[in-house]
mmCIF file of C-alpha atoms in Angstrom:
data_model
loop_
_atom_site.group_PDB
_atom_site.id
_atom_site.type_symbol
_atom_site.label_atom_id
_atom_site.label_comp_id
_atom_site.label_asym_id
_atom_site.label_seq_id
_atom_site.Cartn_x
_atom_site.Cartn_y
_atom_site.Cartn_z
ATOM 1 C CA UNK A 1 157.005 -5.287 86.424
ATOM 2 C CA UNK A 2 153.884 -4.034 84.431
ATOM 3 C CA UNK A 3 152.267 -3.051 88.148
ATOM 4 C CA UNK A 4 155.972 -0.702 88.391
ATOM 5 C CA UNK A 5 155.112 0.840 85.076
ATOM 6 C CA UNK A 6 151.589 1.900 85.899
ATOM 7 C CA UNK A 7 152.873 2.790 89.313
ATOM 8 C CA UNK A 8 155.373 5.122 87.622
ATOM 9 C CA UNK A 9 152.783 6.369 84.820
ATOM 10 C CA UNK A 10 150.409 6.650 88.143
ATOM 11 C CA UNK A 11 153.037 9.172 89.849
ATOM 12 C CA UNK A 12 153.629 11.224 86.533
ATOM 13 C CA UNK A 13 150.266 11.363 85.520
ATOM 14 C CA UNK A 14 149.941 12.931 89.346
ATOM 15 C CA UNK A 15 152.922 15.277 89.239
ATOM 16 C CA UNK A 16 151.501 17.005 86.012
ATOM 17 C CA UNK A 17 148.102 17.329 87.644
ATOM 18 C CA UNK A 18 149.705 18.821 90.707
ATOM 19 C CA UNK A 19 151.509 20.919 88.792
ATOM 20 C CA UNK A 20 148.701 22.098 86.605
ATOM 21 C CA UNK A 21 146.936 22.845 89.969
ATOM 22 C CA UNK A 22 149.826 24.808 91.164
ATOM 23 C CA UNK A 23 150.506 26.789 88.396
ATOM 24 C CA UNK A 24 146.660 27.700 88.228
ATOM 25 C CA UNK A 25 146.059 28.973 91.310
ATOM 26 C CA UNK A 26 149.454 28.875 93.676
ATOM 27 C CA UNK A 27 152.990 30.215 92.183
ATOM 28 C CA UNK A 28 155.083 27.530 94.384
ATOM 29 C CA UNK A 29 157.800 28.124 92.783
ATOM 30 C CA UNK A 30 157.338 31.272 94.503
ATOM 31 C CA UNK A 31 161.077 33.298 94.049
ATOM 32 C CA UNK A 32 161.995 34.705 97.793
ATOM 33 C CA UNK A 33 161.200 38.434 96.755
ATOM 34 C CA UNK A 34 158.187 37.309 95.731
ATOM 35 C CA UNK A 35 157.762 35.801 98.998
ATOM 36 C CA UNK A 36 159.015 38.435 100.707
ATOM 37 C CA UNK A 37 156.550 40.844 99.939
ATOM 38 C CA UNK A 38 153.618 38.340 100.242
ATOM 39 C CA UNK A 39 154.716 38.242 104.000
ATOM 40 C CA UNK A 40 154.870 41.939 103.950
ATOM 41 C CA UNK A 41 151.328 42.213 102.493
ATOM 42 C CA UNK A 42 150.332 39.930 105.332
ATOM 43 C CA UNK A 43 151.507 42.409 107.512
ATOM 44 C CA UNK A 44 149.957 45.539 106.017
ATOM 45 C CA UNK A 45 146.659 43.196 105.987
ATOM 46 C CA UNK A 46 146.962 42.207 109.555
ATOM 47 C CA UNK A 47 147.274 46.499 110.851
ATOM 48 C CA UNK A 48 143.489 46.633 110.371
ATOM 49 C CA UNK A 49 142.548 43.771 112.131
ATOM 50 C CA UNK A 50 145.268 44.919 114.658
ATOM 51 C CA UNK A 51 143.300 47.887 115.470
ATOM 52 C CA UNK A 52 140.251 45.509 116.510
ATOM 53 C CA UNK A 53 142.932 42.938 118.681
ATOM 54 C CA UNK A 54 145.240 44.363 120.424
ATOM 55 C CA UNK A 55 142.682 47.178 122.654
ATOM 56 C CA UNK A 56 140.456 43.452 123.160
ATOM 57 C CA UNK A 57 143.586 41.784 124.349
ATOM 58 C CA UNK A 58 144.418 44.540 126.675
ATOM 59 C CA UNK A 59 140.668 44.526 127.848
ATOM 60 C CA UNK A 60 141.449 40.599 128.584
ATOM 61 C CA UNK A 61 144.568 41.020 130.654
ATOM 62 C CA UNK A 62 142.907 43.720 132.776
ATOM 63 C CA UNK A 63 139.468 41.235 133.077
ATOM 64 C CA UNK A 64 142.106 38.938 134.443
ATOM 65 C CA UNK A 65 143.310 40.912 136.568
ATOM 66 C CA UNK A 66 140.617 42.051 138.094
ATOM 67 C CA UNK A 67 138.816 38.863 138.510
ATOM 68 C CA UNK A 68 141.967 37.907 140.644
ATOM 69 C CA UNK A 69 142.770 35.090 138.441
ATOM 70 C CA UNK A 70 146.769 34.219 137.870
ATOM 71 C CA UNK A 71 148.042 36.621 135.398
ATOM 72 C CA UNK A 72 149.521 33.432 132.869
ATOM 73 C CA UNK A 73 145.773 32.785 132.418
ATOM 74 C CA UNK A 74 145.527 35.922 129.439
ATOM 75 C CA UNK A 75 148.532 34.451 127.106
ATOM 76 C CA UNK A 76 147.561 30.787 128.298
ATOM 77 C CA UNK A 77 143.932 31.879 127.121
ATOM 78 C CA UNK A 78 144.568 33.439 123.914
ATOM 79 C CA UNK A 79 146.773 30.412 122.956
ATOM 80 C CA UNK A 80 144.346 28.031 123.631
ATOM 81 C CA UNK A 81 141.065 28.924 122.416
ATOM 82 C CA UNK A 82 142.540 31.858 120.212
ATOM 83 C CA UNK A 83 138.830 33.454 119.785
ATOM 84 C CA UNK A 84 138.159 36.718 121.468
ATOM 85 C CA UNK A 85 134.260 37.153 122.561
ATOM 86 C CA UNK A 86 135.124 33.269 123.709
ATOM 87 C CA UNK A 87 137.865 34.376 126.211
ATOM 88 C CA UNK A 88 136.250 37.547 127.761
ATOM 89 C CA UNK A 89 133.121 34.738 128.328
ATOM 90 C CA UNK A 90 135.484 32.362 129.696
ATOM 91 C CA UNK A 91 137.137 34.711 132.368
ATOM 92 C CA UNK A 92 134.221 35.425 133.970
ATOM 93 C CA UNK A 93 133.373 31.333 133.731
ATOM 94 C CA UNK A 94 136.343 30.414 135.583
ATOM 95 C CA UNK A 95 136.311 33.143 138.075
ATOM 96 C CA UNK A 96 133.111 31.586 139.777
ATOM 97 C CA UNK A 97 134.301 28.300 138.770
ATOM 98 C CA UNK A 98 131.834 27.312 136.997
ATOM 99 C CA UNK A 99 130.709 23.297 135.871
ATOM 100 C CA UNK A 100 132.873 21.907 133.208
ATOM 101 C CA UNK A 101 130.189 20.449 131.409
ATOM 102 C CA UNK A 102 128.687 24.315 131.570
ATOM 103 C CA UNK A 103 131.842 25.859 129.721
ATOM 104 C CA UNK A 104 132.015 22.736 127.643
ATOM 105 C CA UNK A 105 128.451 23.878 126.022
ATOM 106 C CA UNK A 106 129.144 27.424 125.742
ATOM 107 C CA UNK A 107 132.148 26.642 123.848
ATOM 108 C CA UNK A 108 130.315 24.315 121.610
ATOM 109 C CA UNK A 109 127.779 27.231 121.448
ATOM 110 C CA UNK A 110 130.215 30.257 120.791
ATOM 111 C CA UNK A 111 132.464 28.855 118.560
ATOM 112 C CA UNK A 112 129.936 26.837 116.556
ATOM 113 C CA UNK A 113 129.977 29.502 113.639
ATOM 114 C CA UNK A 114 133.600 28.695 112.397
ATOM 115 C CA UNK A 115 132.031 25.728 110.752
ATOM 116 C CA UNK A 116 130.553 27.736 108.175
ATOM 117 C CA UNK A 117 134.132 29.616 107.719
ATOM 118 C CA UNK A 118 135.300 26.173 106.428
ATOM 119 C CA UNK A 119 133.146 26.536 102.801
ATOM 120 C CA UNK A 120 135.387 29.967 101.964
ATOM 121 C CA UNK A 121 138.144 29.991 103.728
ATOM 122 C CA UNK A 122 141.360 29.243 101.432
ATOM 123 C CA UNK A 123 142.987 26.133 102.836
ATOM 124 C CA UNK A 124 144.018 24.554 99.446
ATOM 125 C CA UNK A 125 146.679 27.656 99.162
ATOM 126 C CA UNK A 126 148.583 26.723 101.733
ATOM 127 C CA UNK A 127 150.415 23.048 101.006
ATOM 128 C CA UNK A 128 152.558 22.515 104.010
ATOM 129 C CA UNK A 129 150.873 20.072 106.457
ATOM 130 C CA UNK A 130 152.229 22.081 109.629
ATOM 131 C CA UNK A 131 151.193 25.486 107.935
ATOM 132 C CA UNK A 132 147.738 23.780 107.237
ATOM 133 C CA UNK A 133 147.336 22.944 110.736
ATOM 134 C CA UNK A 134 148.434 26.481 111.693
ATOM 135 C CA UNK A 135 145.923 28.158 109.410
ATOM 136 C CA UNK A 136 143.115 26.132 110.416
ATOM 137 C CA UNK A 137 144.090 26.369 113.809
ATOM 138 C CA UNK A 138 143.981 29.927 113.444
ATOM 139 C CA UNK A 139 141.014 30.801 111.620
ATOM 140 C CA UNK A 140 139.410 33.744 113.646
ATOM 141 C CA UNK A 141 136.606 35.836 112.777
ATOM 142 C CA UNK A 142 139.106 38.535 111.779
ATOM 143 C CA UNK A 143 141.257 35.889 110.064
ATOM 144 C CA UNK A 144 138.193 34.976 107.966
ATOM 145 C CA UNK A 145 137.517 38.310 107.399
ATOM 146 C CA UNK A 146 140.242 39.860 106.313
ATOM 147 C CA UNK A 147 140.972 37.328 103.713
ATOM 148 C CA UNK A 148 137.552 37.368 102.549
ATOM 149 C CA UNK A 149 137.851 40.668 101.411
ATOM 150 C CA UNK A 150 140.757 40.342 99.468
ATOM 151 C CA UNK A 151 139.729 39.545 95.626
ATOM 152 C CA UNK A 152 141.010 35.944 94.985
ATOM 153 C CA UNK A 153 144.264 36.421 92.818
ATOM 154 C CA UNK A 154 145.784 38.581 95.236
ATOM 155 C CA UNK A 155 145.425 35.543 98.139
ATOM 156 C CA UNK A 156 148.704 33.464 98.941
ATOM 157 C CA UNK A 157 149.834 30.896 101.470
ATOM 158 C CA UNK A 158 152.512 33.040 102.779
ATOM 159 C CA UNK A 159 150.437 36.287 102.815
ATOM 160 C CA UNK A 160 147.821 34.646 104.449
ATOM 161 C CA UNK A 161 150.190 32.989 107.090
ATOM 162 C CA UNK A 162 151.789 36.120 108.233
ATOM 163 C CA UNK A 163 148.298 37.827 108.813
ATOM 164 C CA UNK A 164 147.530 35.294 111.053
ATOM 165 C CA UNK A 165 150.815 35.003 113.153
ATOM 166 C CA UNK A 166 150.686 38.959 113.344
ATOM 167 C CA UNK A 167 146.698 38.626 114.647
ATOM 168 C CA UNK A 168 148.210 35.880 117.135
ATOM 169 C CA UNK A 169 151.057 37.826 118.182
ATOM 170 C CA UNK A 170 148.329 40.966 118.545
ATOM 171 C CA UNK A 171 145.900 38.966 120.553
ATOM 172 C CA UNK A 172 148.811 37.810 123.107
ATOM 173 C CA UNK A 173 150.875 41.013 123.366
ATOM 174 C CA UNK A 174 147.417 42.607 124.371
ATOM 175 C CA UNK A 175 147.040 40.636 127.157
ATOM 176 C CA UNK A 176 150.407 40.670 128.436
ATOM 177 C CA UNK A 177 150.079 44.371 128.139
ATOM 178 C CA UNK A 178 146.301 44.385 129.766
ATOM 179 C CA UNK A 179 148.372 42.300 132.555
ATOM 180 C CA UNK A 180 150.842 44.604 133.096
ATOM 181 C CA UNK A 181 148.577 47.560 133.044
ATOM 182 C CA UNK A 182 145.794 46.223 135.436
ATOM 183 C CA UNK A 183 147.581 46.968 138.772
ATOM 184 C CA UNK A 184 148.729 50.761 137.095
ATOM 185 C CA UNK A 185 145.831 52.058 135.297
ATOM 186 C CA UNK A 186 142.585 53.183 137.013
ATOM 187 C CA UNK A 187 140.635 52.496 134.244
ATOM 188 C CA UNK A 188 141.806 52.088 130.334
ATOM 189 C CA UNK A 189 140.182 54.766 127.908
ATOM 190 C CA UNK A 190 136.800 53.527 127.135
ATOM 191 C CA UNK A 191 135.210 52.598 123.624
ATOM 192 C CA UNK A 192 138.309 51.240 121.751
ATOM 193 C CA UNK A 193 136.651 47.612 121.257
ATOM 194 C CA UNK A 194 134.611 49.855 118.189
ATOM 195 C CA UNK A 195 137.595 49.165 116.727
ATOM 196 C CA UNK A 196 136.045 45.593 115.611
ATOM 197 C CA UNK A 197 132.462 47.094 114.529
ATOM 198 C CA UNK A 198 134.854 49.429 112.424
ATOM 199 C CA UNK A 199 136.649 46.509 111.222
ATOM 200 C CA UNK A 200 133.881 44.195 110.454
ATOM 201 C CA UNK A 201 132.001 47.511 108.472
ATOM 202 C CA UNK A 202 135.020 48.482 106.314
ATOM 203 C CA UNK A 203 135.655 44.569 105.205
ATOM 204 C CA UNK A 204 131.783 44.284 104.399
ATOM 205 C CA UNK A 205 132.638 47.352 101.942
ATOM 206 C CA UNK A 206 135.394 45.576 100.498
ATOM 207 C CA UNK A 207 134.066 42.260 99.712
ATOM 208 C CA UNK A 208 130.755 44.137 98.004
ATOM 209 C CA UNK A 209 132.507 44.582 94.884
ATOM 210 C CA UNK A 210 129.550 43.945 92.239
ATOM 211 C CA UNK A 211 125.961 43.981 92.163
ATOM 212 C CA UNK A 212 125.444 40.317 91.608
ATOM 213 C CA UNK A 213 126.720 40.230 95.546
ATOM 214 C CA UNK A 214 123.630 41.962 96.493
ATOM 215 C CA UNK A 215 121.174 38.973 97.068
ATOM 216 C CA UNK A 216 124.021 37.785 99.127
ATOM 217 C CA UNK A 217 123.869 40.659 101.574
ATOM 218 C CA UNK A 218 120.150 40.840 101.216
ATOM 219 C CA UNK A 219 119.369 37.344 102.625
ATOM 220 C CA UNK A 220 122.005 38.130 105.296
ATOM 221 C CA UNK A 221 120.543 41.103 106.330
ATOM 222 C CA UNK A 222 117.314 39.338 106.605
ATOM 223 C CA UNK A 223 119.001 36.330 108.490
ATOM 224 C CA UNK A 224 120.482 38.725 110.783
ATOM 225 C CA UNK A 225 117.768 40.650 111.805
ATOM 226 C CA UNK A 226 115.662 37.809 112.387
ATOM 227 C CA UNK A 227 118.241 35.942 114.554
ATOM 228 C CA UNK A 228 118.589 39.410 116.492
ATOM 229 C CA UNK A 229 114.340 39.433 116.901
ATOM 230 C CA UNK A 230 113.919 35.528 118.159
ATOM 231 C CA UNK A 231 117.280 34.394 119.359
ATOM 232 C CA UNK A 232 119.214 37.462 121.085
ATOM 233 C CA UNK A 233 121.723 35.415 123.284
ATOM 234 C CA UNK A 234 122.999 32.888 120.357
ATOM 235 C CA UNK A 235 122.664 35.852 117.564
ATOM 236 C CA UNK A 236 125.452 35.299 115.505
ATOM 237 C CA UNK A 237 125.452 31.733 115.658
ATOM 238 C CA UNK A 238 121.263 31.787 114.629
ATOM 239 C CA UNK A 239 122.090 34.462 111.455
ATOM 240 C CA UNK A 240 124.623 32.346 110.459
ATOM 241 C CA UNK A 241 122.560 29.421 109.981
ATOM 242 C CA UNK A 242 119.573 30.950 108.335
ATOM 243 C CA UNK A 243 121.772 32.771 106.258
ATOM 244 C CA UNK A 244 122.963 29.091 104.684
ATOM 245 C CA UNK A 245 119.577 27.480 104.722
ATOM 246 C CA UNK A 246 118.371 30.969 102.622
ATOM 247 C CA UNK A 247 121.490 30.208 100.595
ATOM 248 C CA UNK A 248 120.304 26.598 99.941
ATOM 249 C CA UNK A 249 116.996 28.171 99.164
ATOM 250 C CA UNK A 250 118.270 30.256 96.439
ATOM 251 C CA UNK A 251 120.304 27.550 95.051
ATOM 252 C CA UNK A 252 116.898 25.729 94.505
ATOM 253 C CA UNK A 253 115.284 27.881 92.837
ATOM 254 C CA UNK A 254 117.998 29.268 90.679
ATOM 255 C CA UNK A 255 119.430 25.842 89.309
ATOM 256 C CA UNK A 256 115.725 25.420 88.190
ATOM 257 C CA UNK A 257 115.777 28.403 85.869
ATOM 258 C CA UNK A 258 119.394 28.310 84.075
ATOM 259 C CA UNK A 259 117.061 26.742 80.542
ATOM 260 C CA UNK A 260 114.991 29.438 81.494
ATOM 261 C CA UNK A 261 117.393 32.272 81.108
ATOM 262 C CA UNK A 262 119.754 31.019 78.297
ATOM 263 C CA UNK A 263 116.197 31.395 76.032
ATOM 264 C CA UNK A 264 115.320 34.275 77.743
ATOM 265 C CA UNK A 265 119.079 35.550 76.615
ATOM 266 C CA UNK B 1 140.688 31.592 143.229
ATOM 267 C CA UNK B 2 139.930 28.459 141.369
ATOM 268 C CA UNK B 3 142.466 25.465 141.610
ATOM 269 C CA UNK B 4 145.281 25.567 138.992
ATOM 270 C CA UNK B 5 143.957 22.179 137.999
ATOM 271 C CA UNK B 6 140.170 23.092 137.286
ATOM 272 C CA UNK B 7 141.772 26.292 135.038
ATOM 273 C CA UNK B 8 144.014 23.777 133.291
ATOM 274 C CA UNK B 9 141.074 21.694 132.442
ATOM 275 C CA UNK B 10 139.082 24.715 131.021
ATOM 276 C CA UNK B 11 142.453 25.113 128.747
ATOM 277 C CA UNK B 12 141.998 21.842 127.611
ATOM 278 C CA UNK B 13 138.370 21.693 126.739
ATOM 279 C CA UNK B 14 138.561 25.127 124.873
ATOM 280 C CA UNK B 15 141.102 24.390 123.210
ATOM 281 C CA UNK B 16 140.329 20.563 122.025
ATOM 282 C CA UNK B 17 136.694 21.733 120.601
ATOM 283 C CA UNK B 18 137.458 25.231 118.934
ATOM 284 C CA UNK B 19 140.453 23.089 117.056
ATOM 285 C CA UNK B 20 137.840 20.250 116.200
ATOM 286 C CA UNK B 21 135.081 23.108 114.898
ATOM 287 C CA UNK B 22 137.265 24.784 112.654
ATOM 288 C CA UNK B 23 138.954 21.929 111.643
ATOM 289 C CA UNK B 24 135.821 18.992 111.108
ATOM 290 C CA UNK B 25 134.046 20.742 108.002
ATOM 291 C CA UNK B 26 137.478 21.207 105.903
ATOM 292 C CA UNK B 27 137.987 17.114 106.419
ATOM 293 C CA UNK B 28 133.887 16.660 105.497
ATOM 294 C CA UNK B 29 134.431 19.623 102.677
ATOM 295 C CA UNK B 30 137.410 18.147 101.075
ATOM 296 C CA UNK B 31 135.220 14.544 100.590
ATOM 297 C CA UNK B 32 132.460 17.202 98.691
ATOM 298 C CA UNK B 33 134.755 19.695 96.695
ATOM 299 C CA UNK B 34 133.442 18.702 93.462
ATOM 300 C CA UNK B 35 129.861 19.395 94.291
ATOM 301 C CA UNK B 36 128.617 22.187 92.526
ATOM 302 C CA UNK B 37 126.362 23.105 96.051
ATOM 303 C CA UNK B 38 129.871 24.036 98.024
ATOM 304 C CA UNK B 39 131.072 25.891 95.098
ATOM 305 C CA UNK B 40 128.133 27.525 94.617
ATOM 306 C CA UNK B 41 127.808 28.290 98.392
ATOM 307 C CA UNK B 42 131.265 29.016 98.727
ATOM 308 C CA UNK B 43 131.167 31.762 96.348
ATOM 309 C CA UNK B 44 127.958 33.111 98.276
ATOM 310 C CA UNK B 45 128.956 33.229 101.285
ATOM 311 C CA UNK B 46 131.993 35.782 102.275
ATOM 312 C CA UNK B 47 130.095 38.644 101.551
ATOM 313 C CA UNK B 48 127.366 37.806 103.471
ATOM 314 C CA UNK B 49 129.060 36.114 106.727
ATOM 315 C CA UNK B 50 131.165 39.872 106.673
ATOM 316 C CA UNK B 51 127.962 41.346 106.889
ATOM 317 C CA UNK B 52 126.532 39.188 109.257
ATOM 318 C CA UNK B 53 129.554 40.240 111.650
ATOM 319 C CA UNK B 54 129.239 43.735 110.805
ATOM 320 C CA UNK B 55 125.476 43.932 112.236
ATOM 321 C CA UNK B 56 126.653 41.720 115.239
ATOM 322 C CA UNK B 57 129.446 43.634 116.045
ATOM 323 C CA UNK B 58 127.481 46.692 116.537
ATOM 324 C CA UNK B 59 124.683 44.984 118.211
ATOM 325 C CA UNK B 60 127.493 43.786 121.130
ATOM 326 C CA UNK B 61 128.630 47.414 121.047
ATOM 327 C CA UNK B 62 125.457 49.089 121.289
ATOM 328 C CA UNK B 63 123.814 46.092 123.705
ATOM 329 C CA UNK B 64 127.289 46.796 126.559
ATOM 330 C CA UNK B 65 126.483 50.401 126.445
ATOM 331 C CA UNK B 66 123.142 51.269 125.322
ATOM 332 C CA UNK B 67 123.049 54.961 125.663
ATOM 333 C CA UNK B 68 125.632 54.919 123.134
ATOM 334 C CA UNK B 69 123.395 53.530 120.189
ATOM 335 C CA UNK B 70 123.494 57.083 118.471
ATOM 336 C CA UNK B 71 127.507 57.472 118.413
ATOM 337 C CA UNK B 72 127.807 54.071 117.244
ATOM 338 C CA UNK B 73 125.753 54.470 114.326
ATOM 339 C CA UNK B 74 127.354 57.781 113.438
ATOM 340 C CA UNK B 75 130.291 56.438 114.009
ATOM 341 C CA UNK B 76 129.707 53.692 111.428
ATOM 342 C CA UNK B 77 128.564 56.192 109.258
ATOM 343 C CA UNK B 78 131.757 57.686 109.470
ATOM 344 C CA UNK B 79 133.910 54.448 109.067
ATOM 345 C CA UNK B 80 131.879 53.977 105.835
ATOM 346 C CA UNK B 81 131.884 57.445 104.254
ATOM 347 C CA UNK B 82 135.901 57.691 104.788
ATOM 348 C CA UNK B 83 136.527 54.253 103.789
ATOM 349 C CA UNK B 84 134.560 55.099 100.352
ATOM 350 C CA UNK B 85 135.720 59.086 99.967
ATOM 351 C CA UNK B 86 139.343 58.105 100.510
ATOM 352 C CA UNK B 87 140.268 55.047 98.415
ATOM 353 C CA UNK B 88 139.487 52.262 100.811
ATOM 354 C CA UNK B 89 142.157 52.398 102.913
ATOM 355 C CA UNK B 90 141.312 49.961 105.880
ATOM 356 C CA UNK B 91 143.620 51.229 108.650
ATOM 357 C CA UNK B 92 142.385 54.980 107.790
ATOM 358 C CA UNK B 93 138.506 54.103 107.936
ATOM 359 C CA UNK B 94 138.891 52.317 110.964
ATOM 360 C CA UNK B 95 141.164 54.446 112.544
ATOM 361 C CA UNK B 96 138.822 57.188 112.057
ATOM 362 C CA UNK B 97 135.866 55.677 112.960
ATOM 363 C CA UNK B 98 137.156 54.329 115.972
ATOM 364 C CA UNK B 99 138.301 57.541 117.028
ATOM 365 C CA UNK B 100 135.017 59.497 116.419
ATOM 366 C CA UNK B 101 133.277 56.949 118.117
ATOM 367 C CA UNK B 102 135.784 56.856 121.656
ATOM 368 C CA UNK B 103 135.773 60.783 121.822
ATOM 369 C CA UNK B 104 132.013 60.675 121.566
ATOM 370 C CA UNK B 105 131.778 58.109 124.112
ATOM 371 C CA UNK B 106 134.360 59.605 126.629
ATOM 372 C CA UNK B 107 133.660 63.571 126.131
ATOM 373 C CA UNK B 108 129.796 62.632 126.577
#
């Protein structure tokens, strides 16, 4: 009996806390309009991106085409691994067949930066277990970066949902259309992979919204050029991990001053 | 052309480990929210990682075509000045740079 009690006080104490959580961060009780345009946002969110996706899913379909692999290999691709400087490796992989354990490494290799998407990325926004799975499924560079930019009260499960589907449904219809196209067109109008470089340069911009995020870009500037310098094949993958270890670095040496600066203040 | 089996496999492998990278560190994260190192370093990093892409974006760009190096960085140049002169809208800036940069490449 007394164990039912304190199971009972256990489950309201939770509830509250739950709902304390959601009403600080996530409006659940999210009215349909309100939803509604969240998904819409998504949408307007996901264009950008879009302009980056679909020309790179095109350029997939055709690389299928023209390395004479089966044309369900693009979708089948882009479904599976869902990470586009992966799958444009990977096509030229398979089309000289190369070792399993080979294309097990380079995926190891390629992909190995999304770990460091985990720290920032805004999982705890999105509450159902499926759509969990979905986003973190899902979690592309241009996933990551898109919602990155966005200042934090304007994030939401179902705005951040929707950009992803729409990337998804970007990165697929490309390559159907690449597909289709390889046998028609000559050759597809050169250039329109800047679109990513644009992308990437614009989002930068948009998450630089203070001066205290200088340091930030400082030490990644400095991460990436060195990375760049001493490891040119694995580039992105080296920046990324000096650019923590400088981050642990500075973490060091600031929480050693806070006394410091509160007198100094 | 490679056995329907063998590309299968490849379908498998890629997709088992990207699912395991991205999903691994949210498990190990969860166990260390309340550390004050992942908040800290969570609040570091987007900024950062964006720029980090940025750079190696346009290395990838300039490293497939190199005698393109010059329109690239003008064309960044543009992306940057339009997304700033005209009220950051993303579509617009990268729109426009993407164009200037593709018109350069192909009229040159």
């Amino acid at each position: 009996m007394g164990s039912k009690v304190s199971n009972i006080r256990n489950h309201m104490a939770r509830v509250l806390r739950d709902h304390w959580w959601v009403r600080q961060d996530v409006p659940t009780q999210m009215t349909t309009p309100a939803r509604r345009q969240q998904i819409a946002a998504g949408a307007r969110d996901s264009f950008s991106a879009g302009l980056g996706i679909f020309p790179l899913g095109i350029a997939l379909g055709l690389l299928v085409i023209q390395a004479d692999l089966p044309w369900w290999l693009a979708p089948a691709l882009s479904l599976s691994a869902f990470a586009g400087s992966l799958e444009l490796l990977l096509v030229g992989m398979m089309a000289t067949v190369t070792p399993l354990a080979a294309v097990t490494l380079t995926v190891l290799v390629v992909n190995f930066r999304h770990v460091f998407y985990a720290f920032s990325f805004p999982l705890h926004l999105v509450k159902h277990p499926l759509a969990k799975a979905y986003a973190v499924y899902a979690m592309i560079d241009e996933a990551y970066a898109v919602n990155a930019a966005l200042p934090e009260a304007e994030r939401s499960a179902p705005r951040l949902l929707a950009m992803q589907i729409a990337c998804e449904t970007y990165w697929v219809g490309g390559g159907l259309l690449g597909v289709a196209l390889g046998a028609a067109l000559p050759a597809p109008i050169k250039g329109l992979e800047f679109a990513l470089c644009a992308l990437f340069t614009v989002l930068t911009l948009d998450a630089f919204r203070s001066r205290r995020e200088l340091p930030s870009v400082l030490l990644a500037v400095a991460s990436v050029a060195v990375a760049v310098v001493l490891a040119p094949s694995v580039a992105l993958f080296t920046a990324l991990l000096l650019f923590v270890a400088l981050l642990t670095a500075r973490l060091a040496l600031t929480a050693r001053r806070p006394a410091k600066d509160a007198a100094g203040a | 052309m490679p056995s329907t089996s063998y590309l299968i496999a490849v379908l498998v492998i890629v997709f088992t480990i990207t699912l395991a990278l991205r999903a691994i560190p949210f498990a190990v994260l969860r166990m260390l929210r309340t550390s004050a190192i992942v908040r800290q370093l969570s609040v570091w990093m987007p900024v950062g990682i964006l720029a980090i892409l940025a750079v190696t974006a346009l290395r990838g760009t300039i490293t497939a075509e190199p005698h393109t190096t010059l329109y690239a960085l003008l064309a960044v140049a543009v992306t940057a000045g339009t997304h700033l002169a005209f009220g950051r809208r993303s579509i617009l800036s990268v729109g426009i740079g993407t164009t200037v940069y593709v018109v350069l490449v192909n009229a040159f």
